[in-house]
């Protein structure tokens, strides 16, 4: 199928989110301002003020109430969206678990930002990494184009009856949220058709009727009940099952979208770059992949077999895909833009290493913590990582498993 | 207001099917459970109820059972009003888009004193400032009863709770109740009222009025808890009368900023000799037992003084003084 004709707009990442949300027939947006997310809700409230969307915009008094209102709206049958970052996401922590536990397919954009203290408004992934066990799907975008594409896909993924989980689209604060790029946007009607009208799975009510899962006065249902030890565990197990199903759904939705838009990101879960014959490789999430790709190109032109694995879906984690993608590499450097204090390396490092434990060809895997609080990571620094990997391969052992990039020590 | 024309008899109310069903696990003598039942007797059509964490949530929705014959949602403790915001916003848009057919859906948020005075006040203040069309009902049993009787901003002066115990040097809670209903009046919302389950008719009418106004409404309902108040479980409804008769909990409405006393309190305003001393109210509750010892008896005078001062302030606001 030939992809549809598209307009090119100059948008920063935040504006790309707002533009995608505008096209997705969203019913309720509830949000609270926080840098570097604020542009998303500013742009969106302009669409509301100009009558360009049929959306209730609820400007709440906190992020906690913003997510609560989205959750309640979603359970009433609305398509709901919010956006946040850093401290705002941390304030939502409680409600993140309630949202996934209630199986409400809320979509949220996160302009990744460092957590206090010290207070810092710049980019790193500490905020979303700290929420990786909250039961939300997490998709990390590399550029503003992918941000736009991912938000549209996120509604389809979250609302899929086999999934029914909330989803975060993560964009690096400032690097993506505030940098203007050329973004190809689909026509409104194409997006509207792609996301469709929200469908509800039918469930058994206490009156013994089959009814759509939502708060409906004609089919009363008790949502958010108390579950004791005799039932709670099964609820949690079902969430895990939904996450597993999301792996396939993310891929399907990505592929379907690729046919319409002509754009794809690996298989939708993992986006490998020159990995087929790579001897050394890095693993990263988000916008850093742009810098790494430029370095990989340089190294390849110098005859070095370097590659990159960008993880697009961190939750659910495509464990098998990671194992297959990396098991033939000799040495892997996992780049973490957050810390897990006292945990021997960052979160991505833990999970990539875990994915390769079952491989009989376990490559060396080392960790590089980088870019905290918005610190720049240069191509030179990335080159140095690949140089380290070459040395590890040469020497046949790892001297320093965890290193910090561009840090005063 | 339409409700002035809403005439009903006790029989009508008895015959209206319960939307809060029996079989829940509230304690014997629980006034909040009676209050839930009365609230739902006042509904006028399609209604969604949302609730904060608390006694009534816990006793009524133990999976896979429920006491609620209306759509009902609980998400957390501090956010009943934010739930209502989301529900109300969703209904408006979905109706506009033709995805729900109901002409009107009433939204009721219910929370205890913890979920209103304390942890819930931010979401409540925000939701009413935004003008969402919903009724917030506070059932006030004057402490965190669900977690075992800890003091809240709604616990009265001198009450012994598990976090404000009466000890050798401290006579229970040292601070009077936060004037929550007046705080809601200060938000300039169209309807604020207080109610007590002894005056069940007054309570039902006030719920209906709260549903009928356009915009946010707030109803503060007095709800004795025999477990936490150390009172006789058979006396909860009598206590909710005594609180009104002593002016510890006067009944009033504030419609568009205009205060007016409700009949049971108006009777006392007109005939002050009918006003009973607070001592009568305190004496029948174990949580105030320590006040009836020589060491702490002066506090009874202080409670009387504050009660009188608040009553006089209320009379002034109602144009009676």
XYZ file of C-alpha atoms in Angstrom:
730
model
C 0.000 0.000 0.000
C 1.207 3.448 -0.869
C 1.458 5.779 2.084
C -0.873 8.785 2.174
C 0.213 12.264 1.259
C 1.333 14.297 4.244
C 1.964 17.873 5.264
C 5.298 18.882 6.717
C 5.069 21.115 9.783
C 7.849 22.674 11.828
C 7.026 21.414 15.313
C 8.909 20.821 18.497
C 8.270 17.548 20.321
C 5.676 19.044 22.640
C 3.808 20.609 19.725
C 3.946 17.290 17.890
C 2.222 15.667 20.874
C -0.473 18.358 20.989
C -1.039 18.077 17.228
C -1.417 14.293 17.427
C -3.823 14.548 20.380
C -5.857 17.083 18.440
C -6.306 14.559 15.639
C -7.195 11.587 17.881
C -10.778 12.551 18.818
C -9.877 12.823 22.501
C -12.826 13.502 24.829
C -11.118 14.687 27.998
C -7.720 16.253 28.596
C -6.945 17.000 32.245
C -3.542 18.423 33.008
C -1.347 20.571 35.196
C 1.592 22.630 33.906
C 5.195 21.546 34.435
C 8.353 22.246 32.450
C 9.249 20.796 29.937
C 5.778 19.445 29.256
C 3.857 22.722 29.448
C 3.889 23.501 25.732
C 1.748 20.402 25.152
C -1.147 21.669 27.268
C -0.649 25.265 26.145
C -1.016 24.288 22.492
C -3.882 21.989 23.266
C -5.783 24.628 25.228
C -5.435 26.901 22.185
C -7.121 24.210 20.057
C -9.914 24.127 22.663
C -10.187 27.929 22.787
C -10.424 28.091 18.997
C -13.034 25.374 18.753
C -10.740 23.070 16.775
C -11.440 20.074 19.042
C -14.461 18.601 20.796
C -12.623 18.006 24.042
C -13.272 18.957 27.660
C -10.062 20.536 28.913
C -9.893 20.274 32.698
C -7.121 22.430 34.098
C -6.688 20.739 37.456
C -5.068 21.988 40.655
C -2.423 19.227 40.688
C -1.033 16.360 38.660
C -2.607 13.950 41.127
C -6.032 15.327 40.252
C -5.120 15.531 36.550
C -4.502 11.801 36.332
C -7.462 11.078 38.624
C -9.774 13.062 36.356
C -8.403 11.258 33.273
C -8.870 7.904 34.975
C -12.444 8.687 36.037
C -13.251 10.105 32.588
C -11.780 7.020 30.938
C -13.891 4.735 33.123
C -16.943 6.820 32.203
C -16.211 5.976 28.577
C -14.099 8.900 27.432
C -10.815 8.821 25.539
C -8.538 10.659 27.950
C -5.085 12.202 27.708
C -2.690 13.985 30.022
C 0.938 15.057 30.015
C 3.513 15.517 32.728
C 7.168 15.298 33.744
C 9.482 14.862 36.702
C 7.892 16.010 39.974
C 4.472 15.945 38.345
C 4.839 12.321 37.380
C 6.176 11.561 40.852
C 3.074 13.191 42.368
C 0.965 10.933 40.139
C 2.780 7.845 41.412
C -0.166 6.577 43.466
C -2.627 7.140 40.631
C -0.399 5.459 38.029
C -0.956 2.145 39.796
C -4.670 2.824 40.258
C -5.040 3.671 36.552
C -3.403 0.466 35.365
C -5.180 -1.535 38.087
C -8.538 -0.152 36.907
C -7.506 -1.061 33.338
C -8.145 2.488 32.114
C -6.465 3.129 28.730
C -5.333 6.683 29.501
C -2.526 8.004 27.288
C 0.093 10.320 28.784
C 3.029 12.108 27.223
C 6.062 12.566 29.444
C 8.662 15.183 28.589
C 11.397 13.410 30.533
C 13.014 15.568 33.196
C 15.328 15.068 36.161
C 13.920 14.599 39.662
C 14.742 16.901 42.583
C 16.884 17.437 44.663
C 18.689 19.526 43.596
C 15.845 20.883 41.531
C 16.628 20.730 37.831
C 14.296 21.307 34.892
C 16.453 19.578 32.274
C 16.255 16.214 30.654
C 16.973 12.757 31.944
C 14.889 9.617 32.295
C 14.802 9.317 36.098
C 11.114 10.236 36.195
C 9.773 7.488 33.933
C 12.318 4.869 35.001
C 11.094 5.338 38.577
C 7.613 4.390 37.336
C 8.592 1.326 35.334
C 6.707 -1.023 37.680
C 3.494 1.015 37.666
C 1.756 -1.123 35.047
C 1.942 1.443 32.233
C 3.165 0.761 28.732
C 6.254 2.904 28.095
C 7.333 3.942 24.608
C 10.447 6.105 24.195
C 10.703 8.225 21.037
C 13.877 9.240 19.230
C 12.712 12.431 17.511
C 9.699 14.721 17.110
C 8.427 12.690 14.162
C 8.386 9.534 16.211
C 6.744 11.422 19.073
C 3.871 12.344 16.766
C 3.571 8.828 15.373
C 3.806 7.204 18.804
C 1.040 9.275 20.400
C -1.392 8.216 17.660
C -0.335 4.590 18.008
C -0.580 4.771 21.811
C -4.360 5.272 21.795
C -4.827 2.196 19.622
C -2.489 0.096 21.747
C -3.918 1.202 25.115
C -7.548 0.747 24.071
C -7.033 -2.631 22.397
C -9.451 -4.988 24.189
C -6.678 -7.543 24.736
C -4.519 -4.871 26.351
C -6.628 -2.202 28.097
C -3.660 -0.632 29.850
C -2.541 2.981 30.145
C 0.380 4.067 27.984
C 3.154 6.637 28.314
C 4.910 8.180 25.352
C 8.268 9.477 26.581
C 10.183 12.273 24.896
C 13.462 13.615 26.238
C 12.971 16.978 27.912
C 14.351 19.877 25.816
C 16.262 17.640 23.368
C 12.868 16.611 21.989
C 10.271 18.669 23.820
C 11.735 22.021 22.790
C 13.682 21.315 19.574
C 11.895 22.189 16.360
C 12.027 19.582 13.596
C 10.210 18.900 10.362
C 7.314 16.636 11.198
C 5.176 14.869 8.604
C 1.582 14.903 9.735
C -1.213 12.732 8.433
C -4.536 14.239 7.319
C -7.089 14.575 10.151
C -9.546 12.086 8.687
C -6.838 9.453 8.269
C -5.841 9.702 11.927
C -9.461 9.741 13.069
C -10.128 6.586 11.112
C -6.946 4.952 12.373
C -7.752 5.510 16.052
C -11.503 4.932 15.582
C -14.190 5.331 18.231
C -13.360 3.779 21.599
C -14.699 0.245 21.985
C -15.449 -1.402 25.327
C -15.074 -5.048 26.264
C -18.248 -6.574 27.669
C -18.151 -7.753 31.259
C -20.623 -9.398 33.614
C -22.329 -6.923 35.960
C -23.532 -7.770 39.469
C -27.037 -7.939 38.000
C -25.824 -10.766 35.764
C -25.966 -8.735 32.540
C -23.246 -8.449 29.916
C -22.452 -4.766 29.585
C -19.662 -2.523 28.266
C -16.998 -1.912 30.921
C -17.777 1.681 31.902
C -19.776 3.742 34.406
C -23.238 3.648 32.866
C -26.430 4.409 34.803
C -28.278 1.827 32.704
C -25.844 -0.932 33.588
C -24.623 -0.152 37.080
C -21.183 -1.480 37.855
C -18.918 -1.108 40.862
C -15.438 -0.080 39.715
C -12.418 0.202 41.961
C -13.691 -2.139 44.680
C -11.839 -3.566 47.659
C -10.202 -6.922 46.986
C -8.923 -9.016 49.843
C -6.127 -11.621 49.683
C -8.626 -14.073 48.172
C -8.911 -12.051 44.914
C -6.236 -9.321 44.736
C -3.484 -11.554 43.345
C -5.551 -12.602 40.303
C -6.155 -8.945 39.382
C -2.393 -8.380 39.316
C -1.731 -11.538 37.313
C -4.216 -10.365 34.687
C -2.334 -7.084 34.324
C 0.830 -9.037 33.577
C -1.044 -11.074 30.974
C -2.236 -7.837 29.349
C 1.367 -6.586 29.226
C 2.421 -9.752 27.412
C -0.359 -9.264 24.880
C 0.718 -5.649 24.462
C 4.025 -6.856 22.962
C 2.184 -8.224 19.942
C -0.317 -5.365 19.797
C 2.431 -2.718 19.785
C 3.993 -4.522 16.824
C 0.691 -4.880 14.955
C -0.365 -1.266 15.478
C 3.114 -0.078 14.486
C 3.007 -2.112 11.280
C -0.482 -0.988 10.372
C 0.527 2.614 10.961
C 3.693 2.129 8.893
C 1.604 1.125 5.898
C -0.409 4.320 6.108
C 2.424 6.701 6.984
C 5.395 5.064 5.315
C 7.349 5.329 8.574
C 8.553 2.489 10.750
C 10.779 2.080 13.788
C 12.249 -1.402 13.692
C 9.441 -3.787 14.626
C 7.842 -1.194 16.864
C 9.448 -2.669 19.977
C 13.143 -2.573 19.129
C 14.863 -0.395 16.581
C 18.253 -1.901 15.635
C 20.874 0.019 13.677
C 23.696 -1.859 11.872
C 23.313 -4.684 14.314
C 23.248 -7.679 11.932
C 27.011 -8.188 11.859
C 27.994 -5.929 14.769
C 30.793 -7.025 17.106
C 30.275 -4.174 19.543
C 27.044 -2.374 20.271
C 25.380 0.116 22.530
C 21.833 0.025 23.845
C 19.906 3.205 24.570
C 16.463 4.801 24.732
C 15.213 8.052 23.275
C 16.936 10.929 21.538
C 20.490 9.808 22.345
C 20.077 7.243 19.583
C 20.471 10.103 17.088
C 23.950 10.906 18.362
C 24.887 7.238 18.589
C 23.783 6.566 15.017
C 26.056 9.337 13.750
C 28.956 7.749 15.642
C 28.080 4.287 14.324
C 28.189 5.699 10.780
C 31.650 7.118 11.413
C 32.924 3.894 12.927
C 31.472 1.823 10.095
C 33.247 4.066 7.583
C 36.436 3.301 9.508
C 35.747 -0.420 9.248
C 34.630 -0.930 12.858
C 31.701 -3.311 13.190
C 29.666 -1.104 15.500
C 25.921 -1.217 16.029
C 23.085 0.137 18.147
C 19.952 -1.306 19.669
C 17.388 1.337 20.528
C 14.707 0.077 22.867
C 11.433 1.718 21.876
C 9.104 -0.271 24.133
C 10.599 -0.505 27.602
C 7.296 -1.712 29.087
C 6.438 -4.335 28.074
C 10.099 -5.248 27.636
C 10.726 -7.354 24.516
C 13.069 -9.722 26.361
C 13.346 -12.281 23.603
C 13.920 -9.633 20.976
C 16.717 -8.122 23.038
C 18.354 -11.511 23.495
C 18.209 -12.298 19.794
C 19.414 -8.851 18.798
C 22.437 -8.875 21.083
C 23.551 -12.450 21.668
C 25.911 -12.496 18.711
C 27.579 -9.231 19.683
C 30.850 -9.599 21.586
C 30.506 -6.623 23.919
C 27.512 -4.430 24.755
C 27.404 -1.017 26.426
C 24.043 -0.182 27.960
C 23.433 3.546 28.319
C 21.268 4.640 31.234
C 19.996 8.185 31.610
C 18.928 7.583 35.187
C 20.295 5.933 38.296
C 19.128 3.116 40.507
C 20.952 4.108 43.663
C 22.659 1.177 45.302
C 21.415 -1.166 42.607
C 24.638 -1.862 40.675
C 23.956 0.112 37.508
C 20.932 1.666 35.880
C 17.544 0.139 35.147
C 18.125 -0.481 31.444
C 21.427 -2.195 32.266
C 19.691 -4.502 34.740
C 17.050 -5.496 32.262
C 19.273 -5.965 29.221
C 21.674 -8.096 31.255
C 18.716 -10.073 32.555
C 17.485 -10.649 28.997
C 20.862 -12.129 28.016
C 21.335 -14.416 31.001
C 19.501 -17.238 29.245
C 21.655 -16.986 26.150
C 24.487 -19.514 25.867
C 26.525 -16.828 24.096
C 26.447 -14.204 26.815
C 28.326 -11.143 25.580
C 30.212 -8.805 27.903
C 27.725 -6.170 29.119
C 28.802 -2.916 30.711
C 26.915 0.151 31.861
C 27.349 3.859 31.111
C 25.343 6.343 33.143
C 25.057 9.591 31.190
C 23.268 12.885 30.705
C 21.731 13.358 34.147
C 20.084 16.726 34.765
C 20.379 17.607 31.078
C 24.161 17.216 30.738
C 25.121 16.983 27.070
C 26.536 13.781 25.672
C 28.825 14.411 22.721
C 29.727 12.165 19.780
C 33.290 12.101 21.192
C 32.008 10.601 24.416
C 30.013 7.996 22.527
C 33.124 7.145 20.486
C 34.963 6.598 23.750
C 32.320 4.065 24.791
C 32.848 2.077 21.590
C 36.601 2.299 22.178
C 36.111 0.797 25.641
C 34.096 -2.022 24.079
C 36.895 -2.734 21.595
C 39.345 -2.989 24.488
C 37.056 -5.314 26.412
C 36.829 -7.597 23.382
C 40.618 -7.436 22.940
C 41.453 -8.132 26.600
C 38.670 -10.656 27.073
C 37.537 -9.209 30.387
C 35.771 -6.212 31.953
C 37.689 -3.952 34.302
C 35.035 -1.360 35.173
C 31.463 -2.608 34.703
C 29.803 0.732 35.493
C 31.105 4.067 34.225
C 29.828 7.634 34.229
C 29.978 9.707 31.047
C 31.347 13.262 31.183
C 31.407 13.431 34.967
C 33.849 15.210 37.304
C 35.276 12.503 39.583
C -35.388 25.930 43.392
C -37.506 23.022 42.163
C -37.155 21.015 45.350
C -39.569 23.303 47.142
C -42.154 21.627 44.975
C -40.768 18.166 45.596
C -43.395 16.793 47.967
C -43.017 13.318 49.374
C -44.350 11.264 52.233
C -42.502 8.815 54.432
C -44.315 6.098 52.502
C -42.979 7.390 49.166
C -39.460 7.220 50.518
C -39.985 3.785 52.034
C -41.340 2.500 48.738
C -38.592 3.948 46.585
C -36.228 1.021 45.910
C -32.970 1.248 47.812
C -29.944 2.058 45.712
C -27.648 1.449 48.666
C -28.434 -2.144 49.555
C -28.294 -4.084 52.767
C -25.699 -6.803 53.227
C -22.781 -4.426 53.614
C -20.391 -4.907 56.500
C -20.832 -1.693 58.492
C -20.761 -1.951 62.301
C -23.921 -2.078 64.398
C -25.258 1.423 64.920
C -23.257 2.941 62.025
C -24.873 6.284 61.196
C -22.832 6.762 57.983
C -24.477 3.642 56.503
C -27.914 5.106 57.266
C -26.747 8.353 55.673
C -25.725 6.511 52.452
C -29.186 5.023 52.211
C -30.850 8.397 52.726
C -28.626 10.129 50.161
C -29.693 7.674 47.496
C -33.351 8.067 48.415
C -33.033 11.602 47.055
C -31.782 10.751 43.550
C -33.865 12.003 40.665
C -32.646 9.949 37.702
C -29.434 8.572 36.205
C -26.737 8.979 38.872
C -23.082 8.070 39.238
C -21.531 7.872 42.696
C -17.827 8.175 43.391
C -16.221 7.725 46.735
C -13.048 8.377 48.647
C -11.326 5.605 50.539
C -12.975 5.241 53.924
C -15.398 3.236 56.038
C -18.300 3.401 53.622
C -16.179 2.435 50.648
C -14.604 -0.461 52.477
C -17.777 -1.951 53.939
C -19.840 -1.710 50.758
C -17.665 -2.984 47.896
C -15.816 -6.085 48.985
C -15.151 -7.885 45.715
C -17.119 -9.683 44.289
C -19.968 -8.076 46.268
C -21.394 -4.579 46.155
C -24.092 -2.622 47.965
C -24.452 -0.127 45.146
C -27.237 -0.324 42.587
C -25.836 2.747 40.833
C -22.581 2.983 38.852
C -19.932 3.518 41.491
C -16.237 4.364 41.413
C -13.454 4.457 43.955
C -9.896 5.282 42.962
C -8.061 6.661 46.026
C -8.386 8.577 49.280
C -7.650 12.213 48.461
C -9.408 12.542 45.145
C -13.178 11.985 45.335
C -13.753 15.476 43.929
C -11.225 14.884 41.125
C -13.063 11.668 40.227
C -16.249 13.700 40.026
C -14.489 16.261 37.789
C -13.459 13.566 35.331
C -16.842 11.859 35.323
C -18.708 15.120 34.825
C -16.383 16.307 32.058
C -16.667 12.944 30.284
C -20.458 12.905 30.436
C -20.710 16.404 28.974
C -18.487 15.634 26.009
C -19.866 12.159 25.338
C -23.403 13.513 25.354
C -22.396 16.274 22.938
C -20.869 13.680 20.630
C -24.010 11.541 20.889
C -22.187 8.652 22.540
C -24.399 8.655 25.620
C -28.104 9.267 25.381
C -29.044 10.367 28.909
C -30.260 13.933 29.091
C -28.690 14.394 32.461
C -26.536 12.332 34.793
C -26.128 13.453 38.406
C -22.696 13.004 39.935
C -22.309 12.544 43.687
C -18.916 12.406 45.386
C -18.912 11.045 48.921
C -16.070 11.217 51.426
C -15.562 10.981 55.151
C -13.960 13.672 57.279
C -10.419 12.518 56.442
C -11.210 12.539 52.726
C -12.692 16.043 53.018
C -11.133 18.154 55.797
C -7.629 16.742 55.445
C -6.227 14.757 52.530
C -9.143 15.532 50.203
C -9.396 19.289 50.576
C -7.063 20.196 47.706
C -8.974 18.178 45.126
C -12.267 19.429 46.578
C -11.228 23.075 46.487
C -9.932 22.708 42.919
C -13.027 20.923 41.659
C -15.473 23.485 43.046
C -13.320 26.363 41.807
C -13.589 24.861 38.320
C -17.352 24.824 38.722
C -18.052 21.172 37.927
C -21.720 20.284 38.297
C -21.674 17.755 41.151
C -22.715 17.246 44.757
C -20.030 16.530 47.327
C -21.326 14.841 50.472
C -19.136 14.786 53.560
C -20.220 12.149 56.070
C -18.534 13.361 59.189
C -17.872 10.753 61.854
C -15.163 12.997 63.244
C -12.066 10.795 62.967
C -10.277 8.216 60.779
C -12.540 5.397 61.895
C -11.590 2.992 59.122
C -7.979 2.852 60.281
C -8.898 2.733 63.952
C -10.055 6.104 65.307
C -7.235 8.570 64.556
C -7.849 12.315 64.858
C -8.689 14.373 61.778
C -9.311 18.057 61.113
C -12.943 17.209 61.832
C -12.347 15.741 65.294
C -13.806 18.023 67.978
C -11.925 19.657 70.834
C -11.365 17.336 73.768
C -12.141 14.087 71.955
C -9.866 11.190 72.765
C -8.696 9.313 69.675
C -5.842 6.877 69.123
C -3.588 9.699 67.884
C -4.949 12.329 70.289
C -5.389 10.131 73.344
C -6.443 11.624 76.645
C -3.389 11.190 78.844
C -1.976 12.412 82.114
C -1.052 15.818 80.720
C -3.023 16.157 77.482
C -6.858 16.088 77.538
C -7.465 14.541 74.092
C -7.587 16.693 70.963
C -6.419 20.246 71.637
C -8.000 21.943 68.613
C -11.635 22.547 67.649
C -13.129 21.288 64.368
C -12.146 23.079 61.190
C -15.219 25.034 59.972
C -15.324 23.077 56.729
C -18.787 24.102 55.536
C -17.906 27.795 55.939
C -14.710 27.156 53.987
C -16.879 25.771 51.194
C -19.181 28.816 51.425
C -16.073 30.959 50.957
C -15.627 29.256 47.554
C -18.821 31.076 46.516
C -20.511 27.942 45.237
C -24.286 27.978 44.776
C -25.265 25.532 47.515
C -23.799 24.563 50.895
C -25.776 22.920 53.678
C -25.488 20.850 56.843
C -27.707 17.893 57.710
C -28.222 15.267 60.353
C -29.779 11.817 59.852
C -32.225 12.298 62.766
C -33.843 14.959 60.577
C -34.005 12.566 57.660
C -36.550 14.563 55.706
C -34.400 17.686 55.869
C -31.395 15.597 54.792
C -33.140 14.117 51.764
C -34.421 17.514 50.624
C -30.931 18.975 50.924
C -29.420 16.193 48.834
C -32.041 16.852 46.184
C -31.343 20.578 46.245
C -27.645 19.899 45.906
C -28.339 17.804 42.826
C -30.655 20.375 41.327
C -28.376 23.401 41.454
C -26.204 24.072 38.439
C -22.596 23.822 39.534
C -20.958 22.472 42.656
C -22.870 21.798 45.873
C -21.545 20.727 49.257
C -23.461 18.880 51.967
C -21.957 18.334 55.417
C -23.711 15.423 57.130
C -23.247 14.620 60.791
C -22.717 10.865 61.179
C -22.107 9.339 64.631
C -19.799 6.331 64.882
C -20.488 4.263 68.018
C -17.193 2.438 67.647
C -15.096 5.608 67.578
C -17.246 7.715 69.840
C -17.557 4.966 72.419
C -21.307 5.476 72.397
C -24.239 3.098 72.623
C -24.856 1.643 69.125
C -28.584 2.035 69.656
C -28.199 5.793 70.270
C -26.531 6.991 67.036
C -29.636 8.643 65.677
C -30.461 10.170 69.060
C -26.929 11.553 69.212
C -27.417 13.124 65.818
C -30.465 14.892 67.291
C -28.644 15.950 70.457
C -25.832 17.494 68.409
C -28.384 19.770 66.776
C -30.231 20.532 70.012
C -26.989 21.554 71.754
C -25.952 23.639 68.712
C -22.787 21.540 68.452
C -23.955 20.837 64.897
C -26.539 23.411 63.788
C -28.491 22.837 60.590
C -28.385 25.501 57.944
C -28.220 26.178 54.228
C -26.309 28.762 52.291
C -27.916 29.375 48.920
C -25.942 31.660 46.624
C -24.163 33.168 49.616
C -27.304 33.691 51.721
C -27.258 31.792 55.014
C -30.513 30.547 56.506
C -31.187 28.291 59.470
C -33.032 25.057 58.797
C -36.175 24.368 60.849
C -34.661 22.293 63.709
C -32.052 24.974 64.448
C -34.443 27.836 63.757
C -36.659 26.572 66.564
C -33.725 26.989 68.947
C -32.870 30.414 67.581
C -36.432 31.531 68.169
C -36.649 29.958 71.653
C -33.106 29.964 73.118
C -34.300 28.224 76.280
C -34.596 25.083 74.152
C -30.849 25.075 73.559
C -29.419 22.174 75.581
C -26.010 22.345 77.317
C -23.146 20.581 75.505
C -22.546 18.582 78.672
C -25.596 16.444 77.846
C -24.100 15.604 74.472
C -20.592 14.943 75.811
C -21.716 12.809 78.752
C -23.059 9.970 76.601
C -19.822 9.463 74.641
C -16.823 7.551 75.941
C -14.472 9.674 73.834
C -15.212 12.573 76.225
C -15.201 10.482 79.415
C -11.967 12.054 80.707
C -13.629 15.505 80.650
C -15.813 14.394 83.513
C -12.856 14.165 85.904
C -11.717 17.056 88.129
C -8.470 17.356 86.184
C -10.034 18.153 82.837
C -13.590 19.329 83.621
C -12.720 22.953 82.751
C -12.491 21.892 79.119
C -16.257 21.339 79.105
C -16.685 25.066 79.741
C -14.310 25.787 76.890
C -16.278 23.501 74.546
C -19.468 25.282 75.615
C -17.827 28.664 74.993
C -16.666 27.733 71.479
C -20.046 26.160 70.661
C -21.841 29.348 71.768
C -19.406 31.576 69.912
C -19.890 29.619 66.680
C -23.660 29.562 67.151
C -23.733 33.341 67.629
C -21.620 33.808 64.512
C -24.032 31.629 62.567
C -27.052 33.536 63.852
C -25.416 36.751 62.688
C -24.818 35.300 59.240
C -28.473 34.254 59.140
C -29.565 37.771 60.073
C -30.753 36.688 63.528
C -28.851 38.204 66.428
